[in-house]
Amino acid sequence: MTTLKKILCAVDFSGGSPLVAEYAAILAAATKAEVLCVYVAPSLAEYVGFNVPQAALDTFVGDVVASAGTTMDEFVAANFPGVSVKGIVLAGYPAEEILAAATEHNVDMIVMGTHGRTGIDRIIFGSVAENVVKSALCPVLTVKPREAG
């Protein structure tokens, strides 16, 4: 029988993130699993060729990661009551970092949101959730954000 011991909950701190966390917390409480809550700060490596000094990009990403660490602490405290949870902030390309964290931490399931991009946005930006679902070595639960109102 399959057991859930560790769940990776990928969030982006958008309005849909609490719903994603709720699903991860429900699963964790039901199975007594621990949660690894992950936020990935975007990589700015693609801007190096635009005469932006690498040092400036590194400083900016470092500031974003530091700020996201505080946000992660607050998010975890507010959204995972009574659940064993650890929050981490990574930097890079979200799908790659989520998949790497899932492997590194030997998770049994990934819970993440979808933004429902369509049309040109999807062609240009792709879908982080789609890339994770296609490449993950464990099951992935995707949570579509609820419509406002």
mmCIF file of N, CA and C in Angstrom:
data_model
loop_
_atom_site.group_PDB
_atom_site.id
_atom_site.type_symbol
_atom_site.label_atom_id
_atom_site.label_comp_id
_atom_site.label_asym_id
_atom_site.label_seq_id
_atom_site.Cartn_x
_atom_site.Cartn_y
_atom_site.Cartn_z
ATOM 1 N N MET A 1 0.843 -1.189 0.000
ATOM 2 C CA MET A 1 0.000 0.000 0.000
ATOM 3 C C MET A 1 0.887 1.251 0.000
ATOM 4 N N THR A 2 0.516 2.217 -0.788
ATOM 5 C CA THR A 2 1.249 3.468 -0.873
ATOM 6 C C THR A 2 0.983 4.311 0.364
ATOM 7 N N THR A 3 2.043 4.894 0.891
ATOM 8 C CA THR A 3 1.887 5.796 2.029
ATOM 9 C C THR A 3 2.493 7.148 1.684
ATOM 10 N N LEU A 4 1.909 8.182 2.249
ATOM 11 C CA LEU A 4 2.444 9.529 2.087
ATOM 12 C C LEU A 4 3.198 9.887 3.356
ATOM 13 N N LYS A 5 4.491 10.073 3.222
ATOM 14 C CA LYS A 5 5.312 10.486 4.359
ATOM 15 C C LYS A 5 5.750 11.935 4.226
ATOM 16 N N LYS A 6 5.930 12.377 2.963
ATOM 17 C CA LYS A 6 6.377 13.753 2.736
ATOM 18 C C LYS A 6 5.683 14.303 1.508
ATOM 19 N N ILE A 7 5.114 15.502 1.649
ATOM 20 C CA ILE A 7 4.394 16.179 0.578
ATOM 21 C C ILE A 7 5.096 17.499 0.280
ATOM 22 N N LEU A 8 5.424 17.736 -0.974
ATOM 23 C CA LEU A 8 5.963 19.026 -1.378
ATOM 24 C C LEU A 8 4.786 19.892 -1.819
ATOM 25 N N CYS A 9 4.645 21.042 -1.184
ATOM 26 C CA CYS A 9 3.599 22.007 -1.528
ATOM 27 C C CYS A 9 4.282 23.202 -2.178
ATOM 28 N N ALA A 10 4.103 23.361 -3.479
ATOM 29 C CA ALA A 10 4.732 24.457 -4.220
ATOM 30 C C ALA A 10 3.781 25.641 -4.267
ATOM 31 N N VAL A 11 4.249 26.791 -3.813
ATOM 32 C CA VAL A 11 3.421 27.999 -3.786
ATOM 33 C C VAL A 11 4.152 29.150 -4.467
ATOM 34 N N ASP A 12 3.358 30.146 -4.883
ATOM 35 C CA ASP A 12 3.945 31.344 -5.486
ATOM 36 C C ASP A 12 3.507 32.616 -4.758
ATOM 37 N N PHE A 13 2.847 32.446 -3.621
ATOM 38 C CA PHE A 13 2.343 33.543 -2.783
ATOM 39 C C PHE A 13 1.262 34.369 -3.477
ATOM 40 N N SER A 14 0.675 33.833 -4.536
ATOM 41 C CA SER A 14 -0.448 34.510 -5.176
ATOM 42 C C SER A 14 -1.705 34.251 -4.353
ATOM 43 N N GLY A 15 -2.818 34.812 -4.796
ATOM 44 C CA GLY A 15 -4.077 34.632 -4.086
ATOM 45 C C GLY A 15 -4.544 33.186 -4.020
ATOM 46 N N GLY A 16 -4.080 32.345 -4.940
ATOM 47 C CA GLY A 16 -4.457 30.938 -4.936
ATOM 48 C C GLY A 16 -3.611 30.066 -4.022
ATOM 49 N N SER A 17 -2.509 30.581 -3.520
ATOM 50 C CA SER A 17 -1.599 29.769 -2.703
ATOM 51 C C SER A 17 -2.228 29.222 -1.418
ATOM 52 N N PRO A 18 -3.063 29.991 -0.702
ATOM 53 C CA PRO A 18 -3.688 29.406 0.494
ATOM 54 C C PRO A 18 -4.546 28.180 0.178
ATOM 55 N N LEU A 19 -5.210 28.156 -0.957
ATOM 56 C CA LEU A 19 -6.014 26.995 -1.341
ATOM 57 C C LEU A 19 -5.113 25.787 -1.610
ATOM 58 N N VAL A 20 -3.996 26.005 -2.278
ATOM 59 C CA VAL A 20 -3.024 24.933 -2.520
ATOM 60 C C VAL A 20 -2.526 24.395 -1.177
ATOM 61 N N ALA A 21 -2.197 25.296 -0.272
ATOM 62 C CA ALA A 21 -1.725 24.891 1.055
ATOM 63 C C ALA A 21 -2.806 24.124 1.816
ATOM 64 N N GLU A 22 -4.053 24.528 1.656
ATOM 65 C CA GLU A 22 -5.154 23.838 2.337
ATOM 66 C C GLU A 22 -5.220 22.372 1.904
ATOM 67 N N TYR A 23 -5.107 22.117 0.613
ATOM 68 C CA TYR A 23 -5.116 20.735 0.128
ATOM 69 C C TYR A 23 -3.925 19.953 0.678
ATOM 70 N N ALA A 24 -2.750 20.549 0.659
ATOM 71 C CA ALA A 24 -1.565 19.872 1.196
ATOM 72 C C ALA A 24 -1.728 19.599 2.689
ATOM 73 N N ALA A 25 -2.267 20.562 3.424
ATOM 74 C CA ALA A 25 -2.451 20.396 4.868
ATOM 75 C C ALA A 25 -3.478 19.304 5.176
ATOM 76 N N ILE A 26 -4.558 19.241 4.409
ATOM 77 C CA ILE A 26 -5.575 18.202 4.610
ATOM 78 C C ILE A 26 -4.963 16.820 4.374
ATOM 79 N N LEU A 27 -4.228 16.680 3.283
ATOM 80 C CA LEU A 27 -3.576 15.403 2.991
ATOM 81 C C LEU A 27 -2.563 15.037 4.079
ATOM 82 N N ALA A 28 -1.782 16.020 4.516
ATOM 83 C CA ALA A 28 -0.773 15.772 5.540
ATOM 84 C C ALA A 28 -1.415 15.365 6.863
ATOM 85 N N ALA A 29 -2.478 16.040 7.244
ATOM 86 C CA ALA A 29 -3.157 15.712 8.499
ATOM 87 C C ALA A 29 -3.755 14.307 8.435
ATOM 88 N N ALA A 30 -4.336 13.963 7.300
ATOM 89 C CA ALA A 30 -4.980 12.656 7.149
ATOM 90 C C ALA A 30 -3.977 11.507 7.140
ATOM 91 N N THR A 31 -2.771 11.761 6.659
ATOM 92 C CA THR A 31 -1.774 10.699 6.512
ATOM 93 C C THR A 31 -0.610 10.833 7.486
ATOM 94 N N LYS A 32 -0.635 11.880 8.301
ATOM 95 C CA LYS A 32 0.458 12.191 9.234
ATOM 96 C C LYS A 32 1.785 12.420 8.509
ATOM 97 N N ALA A 33 1.671 12.943 7.298
ATOM 98 C CA ALA A 33 2.865 13.264 6.502
ATOM 99 C C ALA A 33 3.397 14.625 6.907
ATOM 100 N N GLU A 34 4.657 14.852 6.602
ATOM 101 C CA GLU A 34 5.212 16.188 6.785
ATOM 102 C C GLU A 34 5.155 16.924 5.455
ATOM 103 N N VAL A 35 5.144 18.246 5.530
ATOM 104 C CA VAL A 35 5.035 19.081 4.334
ATOM 105 C C VAL A 35 6.322 19.874 4.145
ATOM 106 N N LEU A 36 6.787 19.906 2.924
ATOM 107 C CA LEU A 36 7.878 20.784 2.516
ATOM 108 C C LEU A 36 7.243 21.832 1.625
ATOM 109 N N CYS A 37 7.110 23.054 2.135
ATOM 110 C CA CYS A 37 6.491 24.142 1.382
ATOM 111 C C CYS A 37 7.600 24.891 0.637
ATOM 112 N N VAL A 38 7.465 25.008 -0.677
ATOM 113 C CA VAL A 38 8.534 25.541 -1.522
ATOM 114 C C VAL A 38 8.042 26.746 -2.313
ATOM 115 N N TYR A 39 8.841 27.807 -2.286
ATOM 116 C CA TYR A 39 8.644 28.961 -3.169
ATOM 117 C C TYR A 39 9.918 29.100 -3.998
ATOM 118 N N VAL A 40 9.754 29.334 -5.299
ATOM 119 C CA VAL A 40 10.904 29.515 -6.181
ATOM 120 C C VAL A 40 10.927 30.951 -6.690
ATOM 121 N N ALA A 41 11.951 31.697 -6.263
ATOM 122 C CA ALA A 41 12.157 33.055 -6.778
ATOM 123 C C ALA A 41 12.632 32.936 -8.224
ATOM 124 N N PRO A 42 12.113 33.762 -9.117
ATOM 125 C CA PRO A 42 12.456 33.621 -10.532
ATOM 126 C C PRO A 42 13.925 33.897 -10.818
ATOM 127 N N SER A 43 14.448 33.157 -11.768
ATOM 128 C CA SER A 43 15.814 33.373 -12.223
ATOM 129 C C SER A 43 15.840 34.578 -13.155
ATOM 130 N N LEU A 44 16.857 35.377 -13.047
ATOM 131 C CA LEU A 44 17.001 36.523 -13.945
ATOM 132 C C LEU A 44 18.184 36.326 -14.890
ATOM 133 N N ALA A 45 18.637 35.094 -15.013
ATOM 134 C CA ALA A 45 19.817 34.802 -15.833
ATOM 135 C C ALA A 45 19.637 35.232 -17.288
ATOM 136 N N GLU A 46 18.407 35.206 -17.771
ATOM 137 C CA GLU A 46 18.184 35.566 -19.180
ATOM 138 C C GLU A 46 18.434 37.051 -19.454
ATOM 139 N N TYR A 47 18.596 37.854 -18.415
ATOM 140 C CA TYR A 47 18.827 39.290 -18.608
ATOM 141 C C TYR A 47 20.306 39.669 -18.640
ATOM 142 N N VAL A 48 21.197 38.716 -18.469
ATOM 143 C CA VAL A 48 22.628 39.005 -18.465
ATOM 144 C C VAL A 48 23.070 39.620 -19.787
ATOM 145 N N GLY A 49 22.508 39.200 -20.894
ATOM 146 C CA GLY A 49 22.895 39.701 -22.203
ATOM 147 C C GLY A 49 22.394 41.104 -22.513
ATOM 148 N N PHE A 50 21.623 41.710 -21.616
ATOM 149 C CA PHE A 50 21.069 43.039 -21.854
ATOM 150 C C PHE A 50 21.870 44.127 -21.147
ATOM 151 N N ASN A 51 23.177 43.938 -21.067
ATOM 152 C CA ASN A 51 24.080 44.897 -20.424
ATOM 153 C C ASN A 51 23.695 45.196 -18.990
ATOM 154 N N VAL A 52 23.098 44.211 -18.331
ATOM 155 C CA VAL A 52 22.816 44.318 -16.900
ATOM 156 C C VAL A 52 23.916 43.520 -16.201
ATOM 157 N N PRO A 53 24.673 44.162 -15.340
ATOM 158 C CA PRO A 53 25.781 43.457 -14.685
ATOM 159 C C PRO A 53 25.281 42.262 -13.871
ATOM 160 N N GLN A 54 26.007 41.154 -13.969
ATOM 161 C CA GLN A 54 25.650 39.938 -13.229
ATOM 162 C C GLN A 54 25.558 40.234 -11.733
ATOM 163 N N ALA A 55 26.453 41.062 -11.220
ATOM 164 C CA ALA A 55 26.445 41.384 -9.794
ATOM 165 C C ALA A 55 25.131 42.046 -9.383
ATOM 166 N N ALA A 56 24.598 42.913 -10.248
ATOM 167 C CA ALA A 56 23.324 43.575 -9.946
ATOM 168 C C ALA A 56 22.190 42.559 -9.911
ATOM 169 N N LEU A 57 22.201 41.619 -10.850
ATOM 170 C CA LEU A 57 21.176 40.578 -10.869
ATOM 171 C C LEU A 57 21.285 39.694 -9.637
ATOM 172 N N ASP A 58 22.505 39.319 -9.273
ATOM 173 C CA ASP A 58 22.708 38.474 -8.102
ATOM 174 C C ASP A 58 22.221 39.166 -6.830
ATOM 175 N N THR A 59 22.497 40.468 -6.721
ATOM 176 C CA THR A 59 22.050 41.233 -5.554
ATOM 177 C C THR A 59 20.532 41.285 -5.508
ATOM 178 N N PHE A 60 19.907 41.541 -6.655
ATOM 179 C CA PHE A 60 18.449 41.619 -6.707
ATOM 180 C C PHE A 60 17.816 40.282 -6.325
ATOM 181 N N VAL A 61 18.301 39.186 -6.913
ATOM 182 C CA VAL A 61 17.751 37.863 -6.591
ATOM 183 C C VAL A 61 17.981 37.548 -5.118
ATOM 184 N N GLY A 62 19.139 37.912 -4.593
ATOM 185 C CA GLY A 62 19.409 37.700 -3.160
ATOM 186 C C GLY A 62 18.423 38.444 -2.285
ATOM 187 N N ASP A 63 18.100 39.680 -2.661
ATOM 188 C CA ASP A 63 17.117 40.474 -1.907
ATOM 189 C C ASP A 63 15.725 39.841 -1.982
ATOM 190 N N VAL A 64 15.361 39.348 -3.168
ATOM 191 C CA VAL A 64 14.055 38.701 -3.341
ATOM 192 C C VAL A 64 13.976 37.444 -2.476
ATOM 193 N N VAL A 65 15.031 36.639 -2.484
ATOM 194 C CA VAL A 65 15.045 35.402 -1.693
ATOM 195 C C VAL A 65 14.953 35.721 -0.199
ATOM 196 N N ALA A 66 15.686 36.736 0.256
ATOM 197 C CA ALA A 66 15.630 37.111 1.673
ATOM 198 C C ALA A 66 14.230 37.566 2.057
ATOM 199 N N SER A 67 13.614 38.389 1.229
ATOM 200 C CA SER A 67 12.258 38.864 1.495
ATOM 201 C C SER A 67 11.264 37.709 1.450
ATOM 202 N N ALA A 68 11.438 36.814 0.498
ATOM 203 C CA ALA A 68 10.545 35.664 0.376
ATOM 204 C C ALA A 68 10.668 34.741 1.580
ATOM 205 N N GLY A 69 11.835 34.706 2.205
ATOM 206 C CA GLY A 69 12.013 33.891 3.411
ATOM 207 C C GLY A 69 11.093 34.350 4.525
ATOM 208 N N THR A 70 10.982 35.659 4.697
ATOM 209 C CA THR A 70 10.079 36.211 5.704
ATOM 210 C C THR A 70 8.625 35.916 5.336
ATOM 211 N N THR A 71 8.303 36.109 4.070
ATOM 212 C CA THR A 71 6.948 35.806 3.603
ATOM 213 C C THR A 71 6.638 34.330 3.804
ATOM 214 N N MET A 72 7.608 33.446 3.536
ATOM 215 C CA MET A 72 7.406 32.010 3.713
ATOM 216 C C MET A 72 7.116 31.683 5.169
ATOM 217 N N ASP A 73 7.872 32.265 6.084
ATOM 218 C CA ASP A 73 7.635 32.009 7.514
ATOM 219 C C ASP A 73 6.207 32.381 7.902
ATOM 220 N N GLU A 74 5.754 33.537 7.430
ATOM 221 C CA GLU A 74 4.389 33.985 7.736
ATOM 222 C C GLU A 74 3.349 33.085 7.066
ATOM 223 N N PHE A 75 3.612 32.680 5.832
ATOM 224 C CA PHE A 75 2.687 31.834 5.083
ATOM 225 C C PHE A 75 2.530 30.470 5.765
ATOM 226 N N VAL A 76 3.650 29.870 6.150
ATOM 227 C CA VAL A 76 3.629 28.559 6.802
ATOM 228 C C VAL A 76 2.865 28.636 8.118
ATOM 229 N N ALA A 77 3.134 29.673 8.914
ATOM 230 C CA ALA A 77 2.444 29.824 10.202
ATOM 231 C C ALA A 77 0.937 29.977 10.021
ATOM 232 N N ALA A 78 0.523 30.693 8.980
ATOM 233 C CA ALA A 78 -0.896 30.962 8.759
ATOM 234 C C ALA A 78 -1.646 29.802 8.110
ATOM 235 N N ASN A 79 -0.951 28.959 7.349
ATOM 236 C CA ASN A 79 -1.647 27.975 6.515
ATOM 237 C C ASN A 79 -1.440 26.513 6.877
ATOM 238 N N PHE A 80 -0.574 26.223 7.832
ATOM 239 C CA PHE A 80 -0.318 24.826 8.184
ATOM 240 C C PHE A 80 -0.421 24.581 9.694
ATOM 241 N N PRO A 81 -1.511 25.010 10.320
ATOM 242 C CA PRO A 81 -1.619 24.778 11.764
ATOM 243 C C PRO A 81 -1.715 23.273 12.073
ATOM 244 N N GLY A 82 -0.964 22.826 13.049
ATOM 245 C CA GLY A 82 -1.034 21.433 13.472
ATOM 246 C C GLY A 82 -0.378 20.439 12.533
ATOM 247 N N VAL A 83 0.353 20.929 11.528
ATOM 248 C CA VAL A 83 1.011 20.063 10.554
ATOM 249 C C VAL A 83 2.517 20.257 10.668
ATOM 250 N N SER A 84 3.271 19.170 10.574
ATOM 251 C CA SER A 84 4.724 19.261 10.547
ATOM 252 C C SER A 84 5.129 19.824 9.187
ATOM 253 N N VAL A 85 5.714 21.020 9.190
ATOM 254 C CA VAL A 85 6.014 21.698 7.925
ATOM 255 C C VAL A 85 7.336 22.436 8.003
ATOM 256 N N LYS A 86 8.030 22.451 6.881
ATOM 257 C CA LYS A 86 9.260 23.231 6.726
ATOM 258 C C LYS A 86 9.105 24.042 5.455
ATOM 259 N N GLY A 87 9.397 25.332 5.511
ATOM 260 C CA GLY A 87 9.337 26.196 4.343
ATOM 261 C C GLY A 87 10.728 26.478 3.821
ATOM 262 N N ILE A 88 10.890 26.405 2.505
ATOM 263 C CA ILE A 88 12.173 26.748 1.898
ATOM 264 C C ILE A 88 11.948 27.654 0.694
ATOM 265 N N VAL A 89 12.926 28.506 0.448
ATOM 266 C CA VAL A 89 12.901 29.408 -0.705
ATOM 267 C C VAL A 89 14.092 29.069 -1.586
ATOM 268 N N LEU A 90 13.807 28.862 -2.859
ATOM 269 C CA LEU A 90 14.839 28.538 -3.836
ATOM 270 C C LEU A 90 14.851 29.621 -4.910
ATOM 271 N N ALA A 91 15.870 29.627 -5.732
ATOM 272 C CA ALA A 91 15.935 30.569 -6.851
ATOM 273 C C ALA A 91 16.255 29.789 -8.110
ATOM 274 N N GLY A 92 15.576 30.127 -9.196
ATOM 275 C CA GLY A 92 15.830 29.459 -10.467
ATOM 276 C C GLY A 92 14.566 29.382 -11.287
ATOM 277 N N TYR A 93 14.514 28.394 -12.157
ATOM 278 C CA TYR A 93 13.328 28.168 -12.980
ATOM 279 C C TYR A 93 12.375 27.287 -12.181
ATOM 280 N N PRO A 94 11.142 27.744 -11.950
ATOM 281 C CA PRO A 94 10.252 27.047 -11.016
ATOM 282 C C PRO A 94 10.090 25.552 -11.251
ATOM 283 N N ALA A 95 9.775 25.111 -12.466
ATOM 284 C CA ALA A 95 9.559 23.680 -12.691
ATOM 285 C C ALA A 95 10.816 22.875 -12.350
ATOM 286 N N GLU A 96 11.960 23.352 -12.803
ATOM 287 C CA GLU A 96 13.220 22.644 -12.538
ATOM 288 C C GLU A 96 13.508 22.563 -11.048
ATOM 289 N N GLU A 97 13.313 23.665 -10.340
ATOM 290 C CA GLU A 97 13.612 23.694 -8.909
ATOM 291 C C GLU A 97 12.632 22.842 -8.103
ATOM 292 N N ILE A 98 11.361 22.858 -8.491
ATOM 293 C CA ILE A 98 10.359 22.024 -7.808
ATOM 294 C C ILE A 98 10.709 20.552 -7.993
ATOM 295 N N LEU A 99 11.029 20.151 -9.214
ATOM 296 C CA LEU A 99 11.388 18.762 -9.486
ATOM 297 C C LEU A 99 12.662 18.358 -8.751
ATOM 298 N N ALA A 100 13.645 19.237 -8.717
ATOM 299 C CA ALA A 100 14.896 18.936 -8.014
ATOM 300 C C ALA A 100 14.653 18.800 -6.516
ATOM 301 N N ALA A 101 13.825 19.685 -5.954
ATOM 302 C CA ALA A 101 13.515 19.602 -4.519
ATOM 303 C C ALA A 101 12.753 18.327 -4.203
ATOM 304 N N ALA A 102 11.834 17.935 -5.084
ATOM 305 C CA ALA A 102 11.070 16.702 -4.874
ATOM 306 C C ALA A 102 12.002 15.491 -4.827
ATOM 307 N N THR A 103 12.973 15.473 -5.718
ATOM 308 C CA THR A 103 13.940 14.371 -5.739
ATOM 309 C C THR A 103 14.859 14.428 -4.526
ATOM 310 N N GLU A 104 15.419 15.608 -4.268
ATOM 311 C CA GLU A 104 16.366 15.766 -3.158
ATOM 312 C C GLU A 104 15.744 15.406 -1.815
ATOM 313 N N HIS A 105 14.485 15.778 -1.616
ATOM 314 C CA HIS A 105 13.823 15.550 -0.329
ATOM 315 C C HIS A 105 12.978 14.277 -0.324
ATOM 316 N N ASN A 106 13.035 13.517 -1.413
ATOM 317 C CA ASN A 106 12.373 12.220 -1.490
ATOM 318 C C ASN A 106 10.888 12.309 -1.142
ATOM 319 N N VAL A 107 10.184 13.215 -1.805
ATOM 320 C CA VAL A 107 8.769 13.413 -1.497
ATOM 321 C C VAL A 107 7.909 12.351 -2.180
ATOM 322 N N ASP A 108 6.752 12.115 -1.592
ATOM 323 C CA ASP A 108 5.824 11.106 -2.102
ATOM 324 C C ASP A 108 4.729 11.715 -2.972
ATOM 325 N N MET A 109 4.554 13.033 -2.889
ATOM 326 C CA MET A 109 3.525 13.718 -3.678
ATOM 327 C C MET A 109 3.870 15.198 -3.754
ATOM 328 N N ILE A 110 3.480 15.805 -4.861
ATOM 329 C CA ILE A 110 3.605 17.251 -5.037
ATOM 330 C C ILE A 110 2.203 17.825 -5.144
ATOM 331 N N VAL A 111 1.949 18.906 -4.415
ATOM 332 C CA VAL A 111 0.682 19.638 -4.514
ATOM 333 C C VAL A 111 1.037 21.038 -4.991
ATOM 334 N N MET A 112 0.395 21.477 -6.076
ATOM 335 C CA MET A 112 0.714 22.795 -6.618
ATOM 336 C C MET A 112 -0.489 23.367 -7.346
ATOM 337 N N GLY A 113 -0.482 24.661 -7.529
ATOM 338 C CA GLY A 113 -1.574 25.335 -8.213
ATOM 339 C C GLY A 113 -1.335 25.444 -9.700
ATOM 340 N N THR A 114 -2.419 25.754 -10.396
ATOM 341 C CA THR A 114 -2.336 26.073 -11.812
ATOM 342 C C THR A 114 -2.872 27.490 -11.974
ATOM 343 N N HIS A 115 -2.389 28.184 -12.959
ATOM 344 C CA HIS A 115 -2.895 29.528 -13.212
ATOM 345 C C HIS A 115 -3.845 29.550 -14.393
ATOM 346 N N GLY A 116 -3.931 28.447 -15.103
ATOM 347 C CA GLY A 116 -4.858 28.384 -16.219
ATOM 348 C C GLY A 116 -4.523 29.326 -17.352
ATOM 349 N N ARG A 117 -3.238 29.526 -17.620
ATOM 350 C CA ARG A 117 -2.859 30.373 -18.754
ATOM 351 C C ARG A 117 -3.351 29.738 -20.040
ATOM 352 N N THR A 118 -3.756 30.588 -20.959
ATOM 353 C CA THR A 118 -4.188 30.106 -22.265
ATOM 354 C C THR A 118 -3.586 30.992 -23.343
ATOM 355 N N GLY A 119 -3.743 30.568 -24.566
ATOM 356 C CA GLY A 119 -3.336 31.386 -25.699
ATOM 357 C C GLY A 119 -1.862 31.709 -25.709
ATOM 358 N N ILE A 120 -1.567 32.969 -26.040
ATOM 359 C CA ILE A 120 -0.183 33.401 -26.227
ATOM 360 C C ILE A 120 0.608 33.349 -24.927
ATOM 361 N N ASP A 121 -0.041 33.641 -23.779
ATOM 362 C CA ASP A 121 0.663 33.550 -22.503
ATOM 363 C C ASP A 121 1.218 32.139 -22.292
ATOM 364 N N ARG A 122 0.410 31.137 -22.616
ATOM 365 C CA ARG A 122 0.858 29.765 -22.419
ATOM 366 C C ARG A 122 1.991 29.419 -23.376
ATOM 367 N N ILE A 123 1.897 29.903 -24.607
ATOM 368 C CA ILE A 123 2.952 29.635 -25.593
ATOM 369 C C ILE A 123 4.262 30.274 -25.144
ATOM 370 N N ILE A 124 4.188 31.513 -24.669
ATOM 371 C CA ILE A 124 5.399 32.233 -24.268
ATOM 372 C C ILE A 124 5.950 31.715 -22.943
ATOM 373 N N PHE A 125 5.086 31.600 -21.940
ATOM 374 C CA PHE A 125 5.549 31.278 -20.590
ATOM 375 C C PHE A 125 5.513 29.784 -20.273
ATOM 376 N N GLY A 126 4.725 29.024 -21.039
ATOM 377 C CA GLY A 126 4.589 27.612 -20.736
ATOM 378 C C GLY A 126 3.788 27.434 -19.463
ATOM 379 N N SER A 127 3.764 26.246 -18.990
ATOM 380 C CA SER A 127 3.037 25.946 -17.780
ATOM 381 C C SER A 127 3.964 25.229 -16.817
ATOM 382 N N VAL A 128 4.221 25.852 -15.688
ATOM 383 C CA VAL A 128 5.053 25.216 -14.664
ATOM 384 C C VAL A 128 4.401 23.915 -14.238
ATOM 385 N N ALA A 129 3.093 23.963 -13.962
ATOM 386 C CA ALA A 129 2.391 22.756 -13.511
ATOM 387 C C ALA A 129 2.483 21.650 -14.557
ATOM 388 N N GLU A 130 2.288 21.997 -15.821
ATOM 389 C CA GLU A 130 2.356 20.988 -16.875
ATOM 390 C C GLU A 130 3.732 20.344 -16.930
ATOM 391 N N ASN A 131 4.776 21.151 -16.829
ATOM 392 C CA ASN A 131 6.136 20.609 -16.849
ATOM 393 C C ASN A 131 6.402 19.709 -15.653
ATOM 394 N N VAL A 132 5.898 20.093 -14.496
ATOM 395 C CA VAL A 132 6.083 19.262 -13.304
ATOM 396 C C VAL A 132 5.316 17.953 -13.446
ATOM 397 N N VAL A 133 4.055 18.032 -13.873
ATOM 398 C CA VAL A 133 3.245 16.811 -14.038
ATOM 399 C C VAL A 133 3.924 15.846 -15.005
ATOM 400 N N LYS A 134 4.442 16.352 -16.117
ATOM 401 C CA LYS A 134 5.066 15.494 -17.130
ATOM 402 C C LYS A 134 6.363 14.852 -16.649
ATOM 403 N N SER A 135 7.093 15.527 -15.754
ATOM 404 C CA SER A 135 8.430 15.066 -15.411
ATOM 405 C C SER A 135 8.583 14.501 -13.998
ATOM 406 N N ALA A 136 7.606 14.702 -13.147
ATOM 407 C CA ALA A 136 7.731 14.261 -11.756
ATOM 408 C C ALA A 136 7.771 12.746 -11.655
ATOM 409 N N LEU A 137 8.519 12.260 -10.686
ATOM 410 C CA LEU A 137 8.616 10.828 -10.432
ATOM 411 C C LEU A 137 7.581 10.363 -9.413
ATOM 412 N N CYS A 138 6.771 11.300 -8.911
ATOM 413 C CA CYS A 138 5.738 10.981 -7.931
ATOM 414 C C CYS A 138 4.424 11.594 -8.411
ATOM 415 N N PRO A 139 3.309 11.221 -7.789
ATOM 416 C CA PRO A 139 2.032 11.840 -8.174
ATOM 417 C C PRO A 139 2.036 13.346 -7.914
ATOM 418 N N VAL A 140 1.289 14.064 -8.751
ATOM 419 C CA VAL A 140 1.158 15.512 -8.617
ATOM 420 C C VAL A 140 -0.331 15.854 -8.561
ATOM 421 N N LEU A 141 -0.722 16.554 -7.513
ATOM 422 C CA LEU A 141 -2.086 17.060 -7.391
ATOM 423 C C LEU A 141 -2.061 18.522 -7.783
ATOM 424 N N THR A 142 -2.807 18.886 -8.831
ATOM 425 C CA THR A 142 -2.877 20.289 -9.229
ATOM 426 C C THR A 142 -4.198 20.867 -8.758
ATOM 427 N N VAL A 143 -4.124 22.095 -8.262
ATOM 428 C CA VAL A 143 -5.277 22.783 -7.699
ATOM 429 C C VAL A 143 -5.532 24.031 -8.523
ATOM 430 N N LYS A 144 -6.695 24.087 -9.143
ATOM 431 C CA LYS A 144 -7.050 25.253 -9.939
ATOM 432 C C LYS A 144 -7.618 26.320 -9.004
ATOM 433 N N PRO A 145 -7.156 27.566 -9.147
ATOM 434 C CA PRO A 145 -7.682 28.619 -8.267
ATOM 435 C C PRO A 145 -9.181 28.813 -8.483
ATOM 436 N N ARG A 146 -9.858 29.138 -7.400
ATOM 437 C CA ARG A 146 -11.281 29.405 -7.480
ATOM 438 C C ARG A 146 -11.520 30.790 -8.067
ATOM 439 N N GLU A 147 -12.626 30.934 -8.756
ATOM 440 C CA GLU A 147 -13.014 32.239 -9.281
ATOM 441 C C GLU A 147 -13.417 33.148 -8.111
ATOM 442 N N ALA A 148 -13.063 34.401 -8.185
ATOM 443 C CA ALA A 148 -13.443 35.349 -7.149
ATOM 444 C C ALA A 148 -14.964 35.535 -7.162
ATOM 445 N N GLY A 149 -15.507 35.698 -5.959
ATOM 446 C CA GLY A 149 -16.941 35.952 -5.845
ATOM 447 C C GLY A 149 -17.659 34.685 -5.752
#
